[in-house]
Coordinates of C-alpha atoms in Angstrom, one line a residue:
M14 CA -0.1 0.1 0.0
R15 CA 1.0 3.4 -1.0
D16 CA 1.9 5.5 2.4
L17 CA -0.5 8.1 1.5
L18 CA -0.2 10.2 4.8
N19 CA 3.5 11.0 4.6
K20 CA 3.6 14.6 4.1
Q21 CA 7.6 14.0 3.7
G22 CA 8.9 13.4 -0.1
M23 CA 5.5 14.0 -1.5
S24 CA 6.3 17.4 -3.7
R25 CA 5.8 16.2 -7.3
R26 CA 2.4 14.5 -6.3
T27 CA -0.6 14.9 -4.1
F28 CA -2.1 11.7 -2.7
L29 CA -5.5 12.0 -1.0
G30 CA -5.1 9.8 2.5
L31 CA -7.9 7.7 3.8
T32 CA -8.2 7.2 7.8
G33 CA -9.5 4.4 9.9
A34 CA -11.7 1.8 8.3
T35 CA -11.7 3.6 4.9
A36 CA -7.3 3.6 4.6
V37 CA -7.8 0.0 2.8
V38 CA -9.6 1.7 -0.1
A39 CA -5.9 3.0 -0.7
G40 CA -5.1 -1.0 -1.4
A41 CA -7.2 -0.8 -4.7
T42 CA -4.4 -0.5 -6.8
L43 CA -4.5 -0.3 -11.2
S44 CA -2.6 -3.6 -10.8
G45 CA -5.0 -5.4 -8.4
C46 CA -7.7 -7.3 -10.5
G47 CA -5.2 -9.0 -13.0
G48 CA -6.4 -7.1 -16.2
G49 CA -4.1 -8.6 -18.4
E50 CA -6.1 -12.2 -18.2
D51 CA -8.7 -13.7 -20.6
A52 CA -12.3 -12.8 -19.8
G53 CA -13.9 -15.6 -17.9
S54 CA -11.1 -18.0 -17.8
A55 CA -9.3 -16.7 -14.2
P56 CA -10.9 -18.6 -11.5
A57 CA -11.7 -16.1 -8.3
E58 CA -12.2 -18.1 -4.6
G59 CA -13.9 -20.6 -6.7
G60 CA -15.8 -18.9 -9.0
T61 CA -15.0 -17.9 -12.5
K62 CA -13.9 -14.4 -12.8
G63 CA -15.1 -12.3 -15.9
G64 CA -17.7 -12.9 -18.9
G65 CA -20.4 -11.4 -17.0
V66 CA -22.1 -8.0 -16.7
I67 CA -20.8 -5.2 -14.2
T68 CA -24.0 -3.2 -13.2
A69 CA -24.0 -0.3 -11.0
G70 CA -26.6 2.3 -9.8
S71 CA -25.4 6.2 -10.8
A72 CA -26.8 9.2 -8.5
Y73 CA -26.1 11.8 -11.7
T74 CA -27.6 12.6 -14.9
T75 CA -26.6 14.4 -18.1
T76 CA -26.5 15.1 -21.3
N77 CA -23.1 16.6 -22.0
F78 CA -20.4 13.5 -22.5
D79 CA -17.9 15.6 -24.2
P80 CA -14.7 14.9 -23.0
S81 CA -13.1 18.3 -23.8
S82 CA -15.7 20.1 -21.9
T83 CA -17.8 18.2 -19.2
S84 CA -17.6 18.4 -15.4
S85 CA -21.0 15.7 -15.1
A86 CA -20.5 13.3 -12.2
L87 CA -21.8 10.9 -14.5
A88 CA -19.9 11.7 -17.7
C89 CA -16.5 12.3 -16.1
G90 CA -16.9 9.1 -14.2
T91 CA -17.9 7.1 -17.4
N92 CA -15.4 8.5 -19.3
W93 CA -12.4 7.4 -17.2
H94 CA -13.4 4.0 -18.6
V95 CA -13.4 5.1 -22.3
V96 CA -11.5 8.0 -23.1
E97 CA -7.8 7.9 -22.5
G98 CA -5.3 10.7 -22.1
L99 CA -1.6 10.5 -22.2
Y100 CA -2.0 9.7 -18.5
G101 CA -4.6 8.3 -16.0
I102 CA -5.6 9.0 -12.5
D103 CA -6.2 6.2 -9.7
F104 CA -9.0 7.9 -7.6
H105 CA -8.3 5.6 -4.8
D106 CA -5.4 7.7 -3.9
Y107 CA -4.9 10.2 -7.0
S108 CA -1.8 8.3 -8.2
V109 CA -1.1 8.5 -12.1
F110 CA -0.4 6.2 -14.3
N111 CA 0.1 5.5 -17.9
E112 CA -2.5 5.7 -20.5
L113 CA -1.8 6.3 -24.1
A114 CA 1.7 7.5 -23.1
D115 CA 4.4 4.8 -22.8
G116 CA 6.5 6.6 -19.9
D117 CA 7.1 9.7 -18.0
P118 CA 7.6 12.7 -20.1
K119 CA 11.5 13.4 -21.3
Q120 CA 12.5 16.5 -20.0
I121 CA 14.7 18.5 -22.5
D122 CA 14.7 21.7 -20.8
D123 CA 13.3 23.7 -18.0
T124 CA 10.1 24.1 -19.7
T125 CA 9.9 21.3 -22.9
Y126 CA 9.2 17.7 -22.3
E127 CA 8.8 14.8 -25.0
V128 CA 6.1 12.4 -24.6
T129 CA 5.8 9.1 -26.4
L130 CA 2.8 7.3 -27.7
R131 CA 1.9 4.2 -26.5
K132 CA 2.7 2.1 -29.6
D133 CA 0.0 0.6 -31.8
A134 CA -2.5 2.3 -29.4
K135 CA -6.4 2.9 -31.7
F136 CA -9.5 4.4 -31.0
S137 CA -12.6 1.9 -30.9
D138 CA -12.9 2.7 -34.4
G139 CA -10.2 1.3 -35.5
N140 CA -8.0 4.6 -36.5
P141 CA -4.7 5.1 -34.9
V142 CA -3.9 7.6 -31.8
T143 CA -1.9 10.2 -33.3
P144 CA -0.2 13.2 -32.2
E145 CA -2.7 15.3 -34.4
D146 CA -5.5 13.9 -32.0
V147 CA -3.8 14.6 -28.9
M148 CA -3.0 18.4 -30.3
E149 CA -6.7 18.6 -31.0
S150 CA -7.7 17.5 -27.8
F151 CA -5.8 19.7 -25.9
K152 CA -6.9 22.8 -28.2
R153 CA -10.5 22.0 -27.1
S154 CA -9.9 21.5 -23.8
T155 CA -8.4 24.9 -23.3
A156 CA -10.5 26.8 -26.1
E157 CA -12.0 30.1 -24.9
G158 CA -14.8 29.4 -21.9
N159 CA -13.7 26.2 -21.3
I160 CA -13.8 25.5 -17.7
Y161 CA -10.8 23.1 -18.0
I162 CA -8.3 26.4 -18.6
P163 CA -7.4 27.5 -15.0
M164 CA -6.2 24.1 -14.4
L165 CA -4.5 23.4 -17.7
A166 CA -2.6 26.9 -17.5
P167 CA 0.5 25.7 -16.8
I168 CA 0.9 23.9 -19.8
A169 CA 1.7 26.3 -23.0
S170 CA 1.4 23.9 -25.8
V171 CA 1.5 20.6 -27.1
E172 CA 2.8 20.0 -30.6
K173 CA 3.7 17.3 -33.0
K174 CA 7.7 16.5 -32.7
D175 CA 7.0 13.4 -35.1
D176 CA 4.3 10.3 -35.5
T177 CA 4.8 9.1 -31.8
T178 CA 6.5 12.1 -30.1
L179 CA 4.6 15.0 -28.7
T180 CA 6.5 18.1 -27.3
V181 CA 4.8 19.9 -24.8
K182 CA 5.7 23.6 -23.9
T183 CA 5.0 24.8 -20.1
T184 CA 4.6 27.8 -18.5
V185 CA 6.1 26.9 -15.4
P186 CA 9.8 25.8 -15.4
N187 CA 10.9 22.6 -14.1
F188 CA 6.3 21.7 -13.3
S189 CA 6.3 19.2 -11.0
L190 CA 2.7 18.5 -11.9
L191 CA 2.8 17.7 -15.5
K192 CA 1.6 14.7 -15.8
E193 CA -1.3 15.3 -13.3
R194 CA -2.6 18.2 -15.9
L195 CA -1.9 16.1 -18.8
A196 CA -4.2 13.6 -17.1
I197 CA -7.2 16.1 -17.7
V198 CA -6.8 16.2 -21.3
R199 CA -8.6 13.0 -22.7
V200 CA -8.1 12.2 -26.0
V201 CA -10.7 11.7 -28.7
P202 CA -10.3 11.4 -32.7
A203 CA -9.4 15.2 -34.2
A204 CA -12.1 14.5 -36.8
S205 CA -14.8 14.1 -33.7
T206 CA -17.8 17.0 -34.3
K207 CA -19.2 18.6 -31.1
E208 CA -22.2 17.0 -31.4
E209 CA -20.3 13.3 -31.2
M210 CA -18.5 14.0 -28.3
T211 CA -21.5 15.5 -26.6
A212 CA -23.5 12.5 -27.7
K213 CA -21.4 9.4 -27.0
P214 CA -17.5 10.0 -27.7
V215 CA -14.9 7.6 -29.1
G216 CA -11.9 6.6 -27.0
S217 CA -8.9 4.4 -27.1
G218 CA -9.6 3.2 -23.5
P219 CA -10.7 -0.3 -22.5
W220 CA -14.2 0.1 -22.9
M221 CA -16.2 1.9 -25.5
Y222 CA -20.0 3.3 -25.2
D223 CA -22.9 1.2 -26.5
V224 CA -25.7 2.7 -25.5
I225 CA -26.2 6.2 -23.8
D226 CA -30.1 7.6 -22.9
D227 CA -31.9 9.0 -20.3
A228 CA -32.0 5.7 -18.4
K229 CA -29.1 4.0 -18.7
V230 CA -25.3 4.3 -20.0
E231 CA -23.8 1.0 -21.5
M232 CA -20.3 0.2 -22.2
V233 CA -18.6 -3.1 -23.9
P234 CA -14.9 -3.7 -24.3
N235 CA -13.0 -2.1 -26.8
P236 CA -11.6 -4.6 -29.1
E237 CA -8.8 -2.5 -30.6
Y238 CA -7.3 -1.5 -27.1
N239 CA -4.1 -2.7 -26.2
G240 CA -3.1 -1.3 -23.0
D241 CA -2.6 -3.0 -19.2
H242 CA -6.0 -2.8 -18.0
K243 CA -8.3 -4.5 -20.2
A244 CA -11.9 -5.2 -19.6
E245 CA -13.0 -8.8 -18.6
D246 CA -16.7 -8.7 -18.8
K247 CA -19.0 -8.5 -21.8
K248 CA -20.5 -5.4 -20.6
L249 CA -20.8 -2.4 -18.2
H250 CA -24.0 -1.6 -17.5
I251 CA -25.0 1.8 -15.2
D252 CA -28.5 2.7 -14.4
I253 CA -29.1 6.3 -14.0
L254 CA -31.2 6.2 -10.5
V255 CA -31.1 10.1 -9.5
D256 CA -34.3 8.9 -6.7
P257 CA -32.1 7.5 -3.8
T258 CA -34.9 5.4 -2.7
A259 CA -34.6 3.4 -6.0
R260 CA -30.9 3.0 -6.0
V261 CA -31.2 1.7 -2.2
Q262 CA -33.8 -0.3 -3.6
A263 CA -31.8 -1.5 -6.5
Q264 CA -28.7 -2.5 -4.4
Q265 CA -30.4 -4.5 -1.9
E266 CA -32.4 -6.6 -4.2
G267 CA -29.1 -7.4 -6.1
T268 CA -30.1 -5.7 -9.6
T269 CA -27.0 -3.3 -9.2
L270 CA -23.7 -4.5 -7.7
V271 CA -22.7 -1.4 -6.9
M272 CA -24.0 1.8 -5.8
E273 CA -22.9 5.3 -5.7
M274 CA -23.9 8.3 -2.8
V275 CA -25.3 5.9 0.0
T276 CA -27.8 8.0 1.9
A277 CA -27.0 7.6 5.8
D278 CA -30.2 6.3 6.5
A279 CA -29.6 3.3 4.4
V280 CA -26.3 1.9 5.6
E281 CA -27.4 -0.1 8.0
Q282 CA -30.3 -1.3 5.6
L283 CA -27.6 -2.5 2.6
E284 CA -25.1 -3.5 5.6
G285 CA -27.7 -6.4 6.6
A286 CA -28.2 -7.1 2.8
G287 CA -24.9 -8.5 2.8
C288 CA -23.3 -5.3 1.0
Q289 CA -20.1 -4.2 1.7
M290 CA -19.8 -0.3 2.5
D291 CA -16.8 2.0 1.7
T292 CA -16.9 5.7 3.6
V293 CA -14.4 7.4 2.1
N294 CA -13.4 11.2 3.1
G295 CA -13.5 13.6 0.4
F296 CA -12.9 17.0 -0.9
G297 CA -16.4 17.2 -1.6
T298 CA -17.4 20.5 0.0
R299 CA -20.8 22.5 0.6
F300 CA -19.8 25.7 0.4
M301 CA -20.7 29.5 1.4
L302 CA -20.1 31.9 -1.3
F303 CA -20.4 35.7 -0.8
N304 CA -21.1 38.7 -3.0
T305 CA -17.9 40.7 -2.1
K306 CA -19.3 43.3 -4.4
K307 CA -22.5 44.1 -2.0
A308 CA -22.8 45.6 0.9
P309 CA -22.2 44.2 4.0
W310 CA -20.6 41.1 2.2
D311 CA -17.3 43.3 1.3
N312 CA -16.5 43.5 4.5
V313 CA -14.4 40.8 5.9
K314 CA -15.4 40.9 9.1
V315 CA -19.3 40.4 8.2
R316 CA -18.2 37.2 5.9
Q317 CA -16.2 35.8 9.0
A318 CA -19.4 36.5 11.8
V319 CA -21.9 34.4 9.2
M320 CA -19.1 31.4 9.1
Y321 CA -18.8 31.6 13.2
A322 CA -22.8 31.6 13.7
L323 CA -23.3 28.5 11.3
D324 CA -23.6 25.4 14.1
T325 CA -22.1 23.0 11.9
E326 CA -22.1 20.0 14.1
K327 CA -26.2 20.6 13.7
M328 CA -25.9 20.3 10.6
I329 CA -23.6 17.3 10.0
E330 CA -26.1 15.3 12.3
N331 CA -29.4 16.7 10.8
A332 CA -28.4 17.1 7.2
F333 CA -25.7 14.3 7.2
A334 CA -26.2 11.7 10.1
G335 CA -22.7 12.2 10.5
L336 CA -20.9 11.6 7.2
A337 CA -19.6 14.9 7.2
V338 CA -17.2 17.2 8.8
A339 CA -16.3 20.4 10.0
P340 CA -13.5 21.9 8.0
T341 CA -10.3 23.3 9.8
C342 CA -8.8 24.3 6.3
Y343 CA -9.6 24.8 2.3
L344 CA -8.2 20.8 2.1
P345 CA -9.6 17.9 4.5
K346 CA -7.7 16.6 7.6
D347 CA -6.5 13.4 5.2
F348 CA -5.1 15.0 1.8
T349 CA -1.1 15.1 1.9
N350 CA -0.9 19.1 1.8
Y351 CA -3.4 19.6 4.5
H352 CA -2.5 22.8 6.9
E353 CA -4.7 23.6 9.9
A354 CA -5.7 27.2 8.7
S355 CA -4.6 30.3 10.5
T356 CA -8.9 30.8 11.1
V357 CA -11.1 27.7 12.1
Y358 CA -14.6 28.7 12.1
K359 CA -16.2 27.1 14.9
H360 CA -19.4 27.8 16.2
D361 CA -19.2 30.8 18.4
V362 CA -22.4 33.2 18.8
D363 CA -20.6 35.9 20.5
K364 CA -17.3 35.9 17.9
A365 CA -20.2 36.5 15.3
K366 CA -21.8 39.3 17.4
K367 CA -18.8 41.2 18.2
L368 CA -17.3 40.8 14.4
I369 CA -20.8 42.6 13.7
E370 CA -20.2 45.1 15.9
E371 CA -16.7 46.0 14.9
A372 CA -18.1 46.3 11.1
G373 CA -20.6 49.0 12.3
I374 CA -23.4 47.4 10.3
T375 CA -27.0 46.6 10.8
P376 CA -28.0 43.3 9.8
G377 CA -30.9 43.5 7.8
K378 CA -33.0 41.5 5.5
V379 CA -31.0 39.1 3.0
V380 CA -31.3 36.3 0.5
L381 CA -29.7 33.2 0.8
C382 CA -29.6 31.2 -2.7
T383 CA -29.2 27.6 -2.6
T384 CA -29.3 24.7 -5.3
D385 CA -31.8 22.0 -5.1
N386 CA -29.3 19.6 -3.4
E387 CA -31.2 17.8 -0.6
Q388 CA -28.5 18.1 1.8
V389 CA -28.0 21.7 1.0
V390 CA -31.5 22.7 1.0
S391 CA -31.5 20.8 4.4
M392 CA -28.7 22.6 5.7
S393 CA -30.2 26.0 4.6
T394 CA -32.6 25.9 7.6
Q395 CA -30.0 25.4 10.3
V396 CA -28.1 28.2 8.1
K397 CA -31.4 31.1 8.0
Q398 CA -31.7 30.1 12.0
D399 CA -28.2 30.8 12.8
L400 CA -28.2 34.0 10.7
D401 CA -31.7 35.2 12.3
A402 CA -30.0 34.8 15.6
L403 CA -27.7 37.5 14.8
G404 CA -30.5 39.7 13.4
F405 CA -30.7 39.0 9.9
D406 CA -33.8 38.4 8.5
V407 CA -33.0 35.4 5.5
E408 CA -34.8 34.7 3.1
L409 CA -34.3 31.3 1.4
K410 CA -34.5 31.5 -2.7
E411 CA -33.9 27.3 -3.9
R412 CA -33.6 26.7 -7.3
T413 CA -32.1 24.1 -9.8
S414 CA -28.0 24.6 -10.1
A415 CA -28.3 25.7 -13.7
E416 CA -31.2 28.5 -12.8
T417 CA -29.4 29.4 -10.0
Y418 CA -25.8 29.9 -11.7
A419 CA -27.5 31.4 -15.0
D420 CA -29.2 34.0 -12.5
I421 CA -25.8 35.0 -10.7
D422 CA -24.1 35.1 -14.0
G423 CA -26.2 37.3 -15.4
G424 CA -25.8 40.1 -12.8
S425 CA -28.0 38.9 -10.2
D426 CA -28.0 41.4 -7.1
F427 CA -27.9 38.5 -4.4
D428 CA -26.1 37.9 -1.0
M429 CA -25.1 35.0 -0.2
L430 CA -25.1 31.0 -2.2
L431 CA -25.0 27.9 -0.2
A432 CA -24.2 25.3 -2.8
P433 CA -22.3 22.0 -3.3
G434 CA -19.5 21.5 -5.5
D435 CA -16.2 18.9 -5.8
P436 CA -13.3 19.4 -8.5
S437 CA -11.3 16.3 -7.6
C438 CA -13.0 14.5 -10.3
F439 CA -10.0 15.9 -11.9
G440 CA -7.0 15.9 -9.3
A441 CA -6.5 16.5 -5.8
D442 CA -3.5 18.6 -5.6
P443 CA -3.4 22.0 -4.0
D444 CA -3.1 24.0 -7.0
L445 CA -5.4 22.3 -8.7
L446 CA -8.5 22.1 -5.7
M447 CA -7.4 26.2 -5.6
N448 CA -7.7 27.2 -9.2
W449 CA -10.9 25.6 -9.5
W450 CA -12.5 28.2 -7.7
Y451 CA -10.1 30.8 -6.9
G452 CA -8.4 30.9 -10.5
D453 CA -9.2 33.7 -13.2
N454 CA -12.8 32.6 -14.1
A455 CA -16.6 32.8 -13.5
W456 CA -16.3 31.8 -9.9
M457 CA -14.0 34.9 -9.2
K458 CA -15.3 37.3 -11.7
T459 CA -19.2 37.0 -11.8
R460 CA -20.4 35.0 -8.6
A461 CA -18.2 36.3 -5.9
R462 CA -16.8 39.1 -7.8
W463 CA -13.7 39.3 -6.0
N464 CA -11.2 39.3 -8.9
E465 CA -10.5 43.0 -8.4
S466 CA -9.7 42.6 -5.0
A467 CA -5.9 43.2 -3.7
E468 CA -6.3 39.8 -1.6
W469 CA -7.7 37.8 -4.9
K470 CA -4.5 39.6 -6.4
Q471 CA -2.2 38.1 -3.8
L472 CA -3.7 34.6 -3.4
T473 CA -3.1 33.9 -7.1
E474 CA 0.5 35.4 -7.0
L475 CA 1.2 32.8 -4.2
M476 CA -0.4 30.3 -6.2
A477 CA 1.8 31.0 -9.2
T478 CA 5.0 31.2 -6.8
A479 CA 4.3 27.8 -5.5
L480 CA 3.8 25.9 -9.1
G481 CA 7.6 26.6 -9.4
Q482 CA 8.6 25.3 -6.0
T483 CA 8.9 21.7 -4.6
G484 CA 9.3 20.2 -1.2
D485 CA 9.1 22.2 2.3
E486 CA 9.6 25.4 0.1
Q487 CA 6.2 25.1 -1.8
Q488 CA 4.2 23.6 0.8
E489 CA 4.9 26.6 3.1
T490 CA 3.7 28.9 0.3
W491 CA 0.8 26.7 -0.1
N492 CA 0.0 27.0 3.8
K493 CA -0.1 30.8 2.9
C494 CA -2.7 30.4 0.8
F495 CA -4.5 27.9 2.9
D496 CA -4.5 30.7 5.6
L497 CA -5.3 33.6 3.2
I498 CA -8.6 31.9 1.9
A499 CA -9.6 31.1 5.2
E500 CA -9.1 34.4 6.6
Q501 CA -10.8 36.1 3.9
A502 CA -14.1 33.9 3.5
V503 CA -15.0 34.5 0.2
L504 CA -15.8 31.2 -0.9
Y505 CA -15.3 28.8 1.7
P506 CA -16.4 25.0 2.6
V507 CA -19.0 24.8 5.2
L508 CA -19.1 21.0 5.6
Q509 CA -16.4 18.5 4.0
V510 CA -18.6 15.4 2.9
Q511 CA -18.1 11.7 3.2
T512 CA -18.7 9.5 0.2
V513 CA -20.3 6.5 1.1
T514 CA -20.5 3.5 -1.7
A515 CA -22.2 0.2 -1.3
S516 CA -21.1 -2.8 -3.3
W517 CA -21.2 -6.8 -3.8
R518 CA -17.9 -7.3 -3.2
D519 CA -17.0 -10.0 -0.5
T520 CA -20.6 -11.5 -0.5
P521 CA -22.5 -12.3 -3.9
N522 CA -25.9 -11.0 -4.6
G523 CA -28.7 -13.1 -4.9
E524 CA -28.0 -14.5 -8.6
G525 CA -24.3 -15.3 -6.8
V526 CA -22.3 -12.7 -8.8
R527 CA -20.2 -10.4 -6.8
I528 CA -17.4 -7.8 -8.3
D529 CA -13.7 -8.1 -7.7
G530 CA -11.2 -5.3 -7.2
F531 CA -13.9 -2.8 -6.4
K532 CA -13.7 -0.3 -3.8
G533 CA -15.4 3.5 -3.3
I534 CA -13.5 6.8 -4.1
G535 CA -13.9 10.0 -1.9
T536 CA -15.3 11.8 -5.3
T537 CA -18.3 11.8 -7.5
G538 CA -18.2 9.1 -9.8
M539 CA -17.2 5.2 -9.6
S540 CA -13.8 3.8 -11.2
F541 CA -14.3 0.1 -12.6
I542 CA -10.9 -0.3 -14.2
D543 CA -9.7 -3.7 -13.3
C544 CA -12.4 -4.4 -11.8
A545 CA -14.4 -7.9 -12.8
T546 CA -17.5 -9.7 -12.1
V547 CA -16.9 -13.1 -10.1
S548 CA -19.9 -15.8 -10.7
E549 CA -19.9 -18.4 -7.8

C-alpha cells in the first residue's frame, strides 16, 4: 500500500489519504485485478472471473459527455473507462499511471518535455491514435470559455515532434505536476464533431460506449484496446437512478452490484442485506459564497461573522447523519498537503456578534440562494436559523443549479450562495483544487466578484509562486494560500462530506455474482478499471 499520509517527499504528487477503516481503499491499485487475463478464464476464490455484466446505480445524470468540457459526475466517471489521456489518475489514491503515454515525460529543458505514445494504440473505431488527435484534444480543452483553462494554464502548448512523439511546453519551469495536468486532457479523434463528443465520444480505453440514454449508460469492451487494463466482462451497465430510494432498492435486491452516494439512513439497511460499505473522506464540499461587490459582504468581518455563526455540528447530525466534517482548512485533514488554517470557524455566536459590531453594520434582510441539492436544502434551514439569531432576516431562494448560476452569472443582485462542489474528479493537488474556485474564472469574476481585490491578486501570486517550487518551500507557500482563503472567507467550505459506496464485493448478490477489485472513491463517480464480476 502506498504511504498516503506521509507528508515528506511528496512535492511532485499529491495523494488523498484515507483514515481509519477506510484506509484499505488505497489497497485497490490498478494492478489489483489482473486486467491482462482473458475474460472468463480465471477462477477467483472458486468462482469464474469475468465474462459477465458489471451493473451499477448512478446518482447523477447529464446530457453532456464531451470529454473536453464536461464537469458532470456521471460523464467524468464513465469517460474514465472509455476515453484515455496521455496519463490517467487512480482515484483511490490520486496516483498517476500511463494511459496513452508509454512512460514519463522526458525533460528536454526547464520548460520542454517529450511524451511518446503507446505503440499501436487505436481508437475503438479502428483508427490509430496520432499526435494530431492529442493536439486537437488539448486545443478543445483550452478553448476560450472552457472550465478546464485554469487547471491547464501551466501547459503552454502541445505540438507534434514526429509520428509517435509530442513536445509539451510549460509556462512553469520544472513543472512538478505535468502528468497530473496532462491527465485532464482526454483524447478523442481529431475528426470528432462537438455533437459526437457530447452524445457518445469515441476513445481508446478498455471500454467503448454502446448505449447512452436517459435511463442508462452501457459500455462494451473495446476490441482495439492494447493497454494494461483490459476489460474482462462483456458489458458495463450503469442505471441512472437519481432517486436515492430507487438506488437503494436496486442495490439491496442485487440488481446492481455497486451503488454510489449511499444515503446515511440506508447504510445499516444495505449492510444488513450483505453489501460492503466504503466510507471515504473526500474534497466534496458544501460551501458558502458571498457577493463581495455588495454591502455588507464587502466587509471581511461580516463574512467571518456568518461563518462563526453557523452551527455545523447540528448540520452534520441533521443533514448528513454524521457523514461530514467541519473544515479546519480548505483541504480536508486526510489530504497529504493539509495544513490547519490560521482561521478555523467553530460555532461561536458571541464572536460572530462581536465581529458584526466591529464591522459597524446593522443586519437586515438578505437572500440566501441555494441549489436544489437535498443536503444543501436541509442545511439551509439551519443557516437561516443561525443568521436570524444574529439579527439578519434570511429569505431562502431554492432553484436548480442551472437556474441559480444563470441568474448569478447574469448579474443578479444576490447576497449569499450555499451549494455543493467537488473538482477532485480532475485531480487532488492543492493548485488544481484552489484554481477551480479561486482562479481567473467565473467563480471569482461573476459569482464572488472578488477578482479585482488586492487579496485575490495576492492569493493568485502565491499560487503561481508555489507551482515553481518543490518540497517544504512549496508546502509553506500553499500554507499561506490556505490561511488567506480561510481568513477572507469569500468562498469557503461549510462542511466537507464523506462519500459512501455500497458493493456486493465480499458477498455475492442473490444471483451468486459479486464484483472483484472494486473500492469506493472519495469523489463523485465510480471506477471499474481492473474490476471484474465473479460468478460463484
